[in-house]
CSV table of C-alpha atoms and ligand atoms in Angstrom, one decimal:
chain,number,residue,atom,x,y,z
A,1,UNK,CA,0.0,0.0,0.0
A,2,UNK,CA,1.1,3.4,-0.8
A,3,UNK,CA,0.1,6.0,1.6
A,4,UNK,CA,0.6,9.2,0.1
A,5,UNK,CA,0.6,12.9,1.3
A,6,UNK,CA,-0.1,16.0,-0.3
A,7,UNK,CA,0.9,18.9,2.2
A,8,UNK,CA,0.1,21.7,-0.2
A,9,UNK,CA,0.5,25.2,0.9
A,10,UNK,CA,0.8,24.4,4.7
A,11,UNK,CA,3.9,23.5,6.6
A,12,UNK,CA,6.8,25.9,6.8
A,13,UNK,CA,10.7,24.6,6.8
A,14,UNK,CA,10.1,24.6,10.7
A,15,UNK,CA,7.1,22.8,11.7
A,16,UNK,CA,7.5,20.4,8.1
A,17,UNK,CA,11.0,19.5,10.3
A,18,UNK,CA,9.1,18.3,13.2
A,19,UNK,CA,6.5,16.6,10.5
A,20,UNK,CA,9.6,14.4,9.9
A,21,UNK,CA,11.1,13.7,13.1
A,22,UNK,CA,7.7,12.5,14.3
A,23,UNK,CA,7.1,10.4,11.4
A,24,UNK,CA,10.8,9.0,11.1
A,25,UNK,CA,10.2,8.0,14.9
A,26,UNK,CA,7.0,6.6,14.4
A,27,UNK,CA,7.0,4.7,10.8
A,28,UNK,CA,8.1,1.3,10.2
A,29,UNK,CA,11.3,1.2,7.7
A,30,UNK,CA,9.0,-1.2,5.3
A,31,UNK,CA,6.4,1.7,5.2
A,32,UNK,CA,6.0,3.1,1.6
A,33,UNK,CA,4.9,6.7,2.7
A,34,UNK,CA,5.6,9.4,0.2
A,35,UNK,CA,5.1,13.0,1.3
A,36,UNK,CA,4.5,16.0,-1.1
A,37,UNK,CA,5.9,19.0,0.7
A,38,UNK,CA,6.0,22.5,-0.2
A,39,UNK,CA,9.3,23.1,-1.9
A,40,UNK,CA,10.3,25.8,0.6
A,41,UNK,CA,9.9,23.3,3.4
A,42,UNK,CA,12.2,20.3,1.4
A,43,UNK,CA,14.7,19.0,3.8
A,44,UNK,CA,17.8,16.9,3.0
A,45,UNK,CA,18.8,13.8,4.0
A,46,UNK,CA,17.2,10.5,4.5
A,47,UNK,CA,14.7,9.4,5.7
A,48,UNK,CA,12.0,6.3,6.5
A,49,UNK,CA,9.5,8.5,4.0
A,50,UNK,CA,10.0,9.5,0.4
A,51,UNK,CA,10.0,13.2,-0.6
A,52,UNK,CA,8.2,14.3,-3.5
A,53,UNK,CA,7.6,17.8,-5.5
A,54,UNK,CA,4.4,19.3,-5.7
A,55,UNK,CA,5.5,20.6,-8.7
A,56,UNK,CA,7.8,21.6,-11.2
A,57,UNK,CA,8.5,23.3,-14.6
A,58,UNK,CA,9.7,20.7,-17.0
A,59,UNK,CA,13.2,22.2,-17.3
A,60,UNK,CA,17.1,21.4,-15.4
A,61,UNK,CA,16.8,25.7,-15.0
A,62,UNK,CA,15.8,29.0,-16.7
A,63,UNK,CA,14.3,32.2,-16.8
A,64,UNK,CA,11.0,30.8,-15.9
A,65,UNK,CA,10.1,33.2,-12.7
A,66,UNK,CA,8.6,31.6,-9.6
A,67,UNK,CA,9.0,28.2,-10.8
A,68,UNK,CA,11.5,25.3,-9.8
A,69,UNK,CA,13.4,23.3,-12.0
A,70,UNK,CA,15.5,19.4,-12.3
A,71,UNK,CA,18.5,21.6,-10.5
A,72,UNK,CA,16.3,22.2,-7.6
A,73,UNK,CA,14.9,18.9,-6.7
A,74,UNK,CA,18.1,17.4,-7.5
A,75,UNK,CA,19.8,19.3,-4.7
A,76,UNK,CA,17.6,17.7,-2.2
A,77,UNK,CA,17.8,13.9,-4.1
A,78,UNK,CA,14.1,14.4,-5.3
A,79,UNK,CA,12.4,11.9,-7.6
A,80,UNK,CA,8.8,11.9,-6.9
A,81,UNK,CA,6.6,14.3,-8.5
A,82,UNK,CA,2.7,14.7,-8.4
A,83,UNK,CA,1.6,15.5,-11.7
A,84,UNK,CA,-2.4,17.0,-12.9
A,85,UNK,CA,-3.9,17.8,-9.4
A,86,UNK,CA,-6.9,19.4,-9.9
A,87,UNK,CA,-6.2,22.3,-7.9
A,88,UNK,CA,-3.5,23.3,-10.4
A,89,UNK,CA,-5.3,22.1,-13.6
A,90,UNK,CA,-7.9,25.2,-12.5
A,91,UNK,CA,-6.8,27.3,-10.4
A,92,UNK,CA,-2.9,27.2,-11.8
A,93,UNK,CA,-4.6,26.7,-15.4
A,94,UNK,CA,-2.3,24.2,-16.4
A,95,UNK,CA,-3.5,22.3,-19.9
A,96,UNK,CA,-3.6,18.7,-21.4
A,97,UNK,CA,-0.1,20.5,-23.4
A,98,UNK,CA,1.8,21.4,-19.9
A,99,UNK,CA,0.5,18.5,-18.1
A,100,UNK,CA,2.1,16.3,-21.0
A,101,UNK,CA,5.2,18.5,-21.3
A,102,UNK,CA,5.6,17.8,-17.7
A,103,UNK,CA,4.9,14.1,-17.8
A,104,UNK,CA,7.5,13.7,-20.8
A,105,UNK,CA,10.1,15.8,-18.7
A,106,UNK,CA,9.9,13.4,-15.4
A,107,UNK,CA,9.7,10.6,-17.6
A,108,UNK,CA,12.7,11.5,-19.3
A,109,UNK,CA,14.4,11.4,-15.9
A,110,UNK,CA,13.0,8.6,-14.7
A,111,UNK,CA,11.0,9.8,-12.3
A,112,UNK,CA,7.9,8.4,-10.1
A,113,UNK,CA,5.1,10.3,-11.2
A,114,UNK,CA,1.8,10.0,-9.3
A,115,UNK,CA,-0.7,11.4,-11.8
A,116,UNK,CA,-3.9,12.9,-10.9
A,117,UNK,CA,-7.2,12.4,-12.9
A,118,UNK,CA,-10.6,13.3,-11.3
A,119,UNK,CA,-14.4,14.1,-12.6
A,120,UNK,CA,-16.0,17.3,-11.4
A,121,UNK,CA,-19.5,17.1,-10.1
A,122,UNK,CA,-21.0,17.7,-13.6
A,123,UNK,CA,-19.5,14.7,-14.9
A,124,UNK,CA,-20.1,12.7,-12.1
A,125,UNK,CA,-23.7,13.3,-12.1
A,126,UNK,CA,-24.0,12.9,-16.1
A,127,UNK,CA,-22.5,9.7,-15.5
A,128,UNK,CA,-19.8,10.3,-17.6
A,129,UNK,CA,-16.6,9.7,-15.1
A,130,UNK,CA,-15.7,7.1,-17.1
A,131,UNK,CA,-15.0,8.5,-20.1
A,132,UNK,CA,-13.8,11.6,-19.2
A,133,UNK,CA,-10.9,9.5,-17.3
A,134,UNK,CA,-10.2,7.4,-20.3
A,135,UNK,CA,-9.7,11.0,-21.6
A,136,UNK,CA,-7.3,12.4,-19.6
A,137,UNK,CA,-5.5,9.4,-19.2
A,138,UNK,CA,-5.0,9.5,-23.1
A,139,UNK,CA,-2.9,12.3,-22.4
A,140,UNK,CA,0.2,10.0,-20.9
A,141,UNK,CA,1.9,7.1,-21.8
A,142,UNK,CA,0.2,4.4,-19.3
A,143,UNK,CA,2.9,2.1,-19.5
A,144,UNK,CA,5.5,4.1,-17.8
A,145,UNK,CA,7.6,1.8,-15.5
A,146,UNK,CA,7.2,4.4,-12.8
A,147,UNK,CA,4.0,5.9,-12.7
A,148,UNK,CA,1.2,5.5,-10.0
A,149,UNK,CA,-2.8,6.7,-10.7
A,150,UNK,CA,-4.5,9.0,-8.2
A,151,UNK,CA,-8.1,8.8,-9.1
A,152,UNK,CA,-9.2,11.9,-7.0
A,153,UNK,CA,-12.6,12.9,-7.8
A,154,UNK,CA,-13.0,16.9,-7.7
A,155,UNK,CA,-16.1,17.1,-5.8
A,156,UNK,CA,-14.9,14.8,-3.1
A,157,UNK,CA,-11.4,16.9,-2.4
A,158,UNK,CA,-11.5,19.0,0.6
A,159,UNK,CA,-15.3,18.5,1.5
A,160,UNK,CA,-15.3,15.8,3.7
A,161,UNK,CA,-17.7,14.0,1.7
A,162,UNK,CA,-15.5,11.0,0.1
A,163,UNK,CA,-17.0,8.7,-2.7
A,164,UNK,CA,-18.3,5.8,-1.4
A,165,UNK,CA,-16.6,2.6,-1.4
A,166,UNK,CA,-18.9,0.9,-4.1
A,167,UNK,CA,-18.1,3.8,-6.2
A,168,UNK,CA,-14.5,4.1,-5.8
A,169,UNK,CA,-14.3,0.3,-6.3
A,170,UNK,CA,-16.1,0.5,-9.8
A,171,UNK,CA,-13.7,3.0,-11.1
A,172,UNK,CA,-10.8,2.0,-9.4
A,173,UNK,CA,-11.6,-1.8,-11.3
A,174,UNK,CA,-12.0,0.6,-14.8
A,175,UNK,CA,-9.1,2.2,-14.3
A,176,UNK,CA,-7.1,-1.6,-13.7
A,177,UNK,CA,-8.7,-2.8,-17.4
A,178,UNK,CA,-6.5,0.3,-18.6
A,179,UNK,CA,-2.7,0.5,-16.7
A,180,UNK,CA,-1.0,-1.9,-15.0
A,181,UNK,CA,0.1,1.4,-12.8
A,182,UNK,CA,-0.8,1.0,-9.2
A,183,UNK,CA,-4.1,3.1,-8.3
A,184,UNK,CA,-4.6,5.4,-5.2
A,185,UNK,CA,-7.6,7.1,-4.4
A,186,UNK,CA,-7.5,10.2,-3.2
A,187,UNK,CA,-10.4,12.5,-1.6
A,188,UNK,CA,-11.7,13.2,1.7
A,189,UNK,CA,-9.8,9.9,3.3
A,190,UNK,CA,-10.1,10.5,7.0
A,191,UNK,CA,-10.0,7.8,9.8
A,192,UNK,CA,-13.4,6.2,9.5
A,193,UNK,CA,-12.9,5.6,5.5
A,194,UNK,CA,-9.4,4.3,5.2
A,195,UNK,CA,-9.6,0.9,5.8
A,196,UNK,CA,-12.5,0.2,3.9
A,197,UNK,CA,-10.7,2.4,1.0
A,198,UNK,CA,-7.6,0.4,1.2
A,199,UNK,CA,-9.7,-3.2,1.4
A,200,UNK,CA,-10.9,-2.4,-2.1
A,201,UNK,CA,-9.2,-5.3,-4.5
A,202,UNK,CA,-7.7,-2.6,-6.9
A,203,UNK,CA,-6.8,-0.1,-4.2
A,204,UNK,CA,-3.0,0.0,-3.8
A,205,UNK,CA,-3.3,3.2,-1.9
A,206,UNK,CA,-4.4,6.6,-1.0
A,207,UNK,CA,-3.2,10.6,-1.6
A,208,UNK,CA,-4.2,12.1,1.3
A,209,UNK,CA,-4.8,15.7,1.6
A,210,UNK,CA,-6.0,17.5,4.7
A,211,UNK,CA,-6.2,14.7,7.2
A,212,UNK,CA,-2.3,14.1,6.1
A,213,UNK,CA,-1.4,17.9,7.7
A,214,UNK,CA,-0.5,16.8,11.0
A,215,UNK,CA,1.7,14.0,11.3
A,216,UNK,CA,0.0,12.0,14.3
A,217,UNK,CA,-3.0,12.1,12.0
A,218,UNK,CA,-1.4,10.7,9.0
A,219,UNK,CA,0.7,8.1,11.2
A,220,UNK,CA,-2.8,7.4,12.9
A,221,UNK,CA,-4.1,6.8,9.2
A,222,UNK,CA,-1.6,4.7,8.1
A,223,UNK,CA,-2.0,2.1,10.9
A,224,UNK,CA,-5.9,2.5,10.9
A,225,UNK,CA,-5.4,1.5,6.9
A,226,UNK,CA,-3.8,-1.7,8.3
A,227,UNK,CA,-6.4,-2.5,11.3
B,301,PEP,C1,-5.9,16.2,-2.4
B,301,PEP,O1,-6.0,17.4,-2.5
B,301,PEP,O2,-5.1,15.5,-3.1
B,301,PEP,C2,-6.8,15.5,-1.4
B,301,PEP,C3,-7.0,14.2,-1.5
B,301,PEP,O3,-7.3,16.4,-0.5
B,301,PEP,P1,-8.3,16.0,0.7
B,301,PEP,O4,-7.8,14.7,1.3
B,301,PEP,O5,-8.2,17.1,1.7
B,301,PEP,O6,-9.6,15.7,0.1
């Protein structure tokens, strides 16, 4: 199981450095707990967790203001990046062209990519979720060696109202008949829903937003996941 975490614009380089003394004291070394961290908050050295990126321009460096190249995340040993969240496909306005620009640039580095696809509520309620995944999965090459799915449904991220299991299970199984990537959900996991989450057959994990903030919460999630 992958447990993943998407910090987003919360921790500073202070309190993200007692986020990772609590989890390196508290995770088992087997764990496979990857934590996207703000990049002003990305600490060096290793550790029982994996770091990832956020985000990143697809270049090594440049006069791209603002944004953070290969250079960057090299310095701190970086190889994860989370590709396509919603949150910057429309509020960052990033396109099918960028998103793919920035797949092909972390694929050419070999890079684990966890790539986000999600429905908003429009689709959802046409019924459409399906192919509108199949669409925005068309975008990437789903045979990548190193890339992970985060099927993260719009209307379910940051309300507290996750899909239910049937439905994440029905998708998550569509998703299977189309990569051989390993699939996380991601969207309003909390305490209660983790462990029926992760007991779906083609779950291999979860990206976990706000209940992944504090580390005794996450570590709390990850064990729950496993009860
Ligand atoms: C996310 O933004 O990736 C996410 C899953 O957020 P939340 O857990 O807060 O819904």
């Amino acid at each position: 199981m992958i447990f993943a975490a998407n910090l987003k614009c919360n921790h500073t380089r202070n309190s993200f450095n007692e986020y990772a003394l609590t989890l390196e004291q508290e995770l088992n070394a087997d764990e496979n707990v990857l934590v996207f961290a703000p990049a002003s908050a990305f600490l060096e050295g290793e550790f029982k967790f994996a770091l990832g990126a956020q985000n990143f321009y697809p270049c090594e460096s440049g006069a791209f203001t603002g944004e953070i190249g290969k250079a960057m995340l090299d310095e701190f040993g970086i190889k994860n990046v989370l590709i396509g969240h919603s949150e910057r496909r429309e509020i960052l306005g990033e396109s099918e062209e960028f998103l793919r620009a920035k797949f092909d640039f972390a694929v050419k580095n070999n890079w684990t990519i966890v790539y986000c696809v999600g429905e908003s509520l429009q689709v959802f309620e046409s019924k459409e979720t399906k192919e509108f995944l199949t669409k925005q999965l068309s975008n990437i090459d789903l045979d990548y060696k190193n890339l992970v799915i985060a099927y993260e449904p719009i209307w379910a991220i940051g309300t507290g109202k996750s899909a239910d299991t049937k439905q994440i299970a029905e998708i998550l199984e569509f998703l299977a008949t189309l990569t051989h990537a390993p699939l996380l959900y991601g969207g309003s996991v909390n305490a209660k829903n983790i462990a029926e989450i992760c007991n779906i057959d083609s779950c291999g994990g979860v990206l976990v937003g706000t209940a992944s903030w504090d580390a005794s919460n996450f570590l709390n999630l990850i064990s729950t996941a496993k009860s």
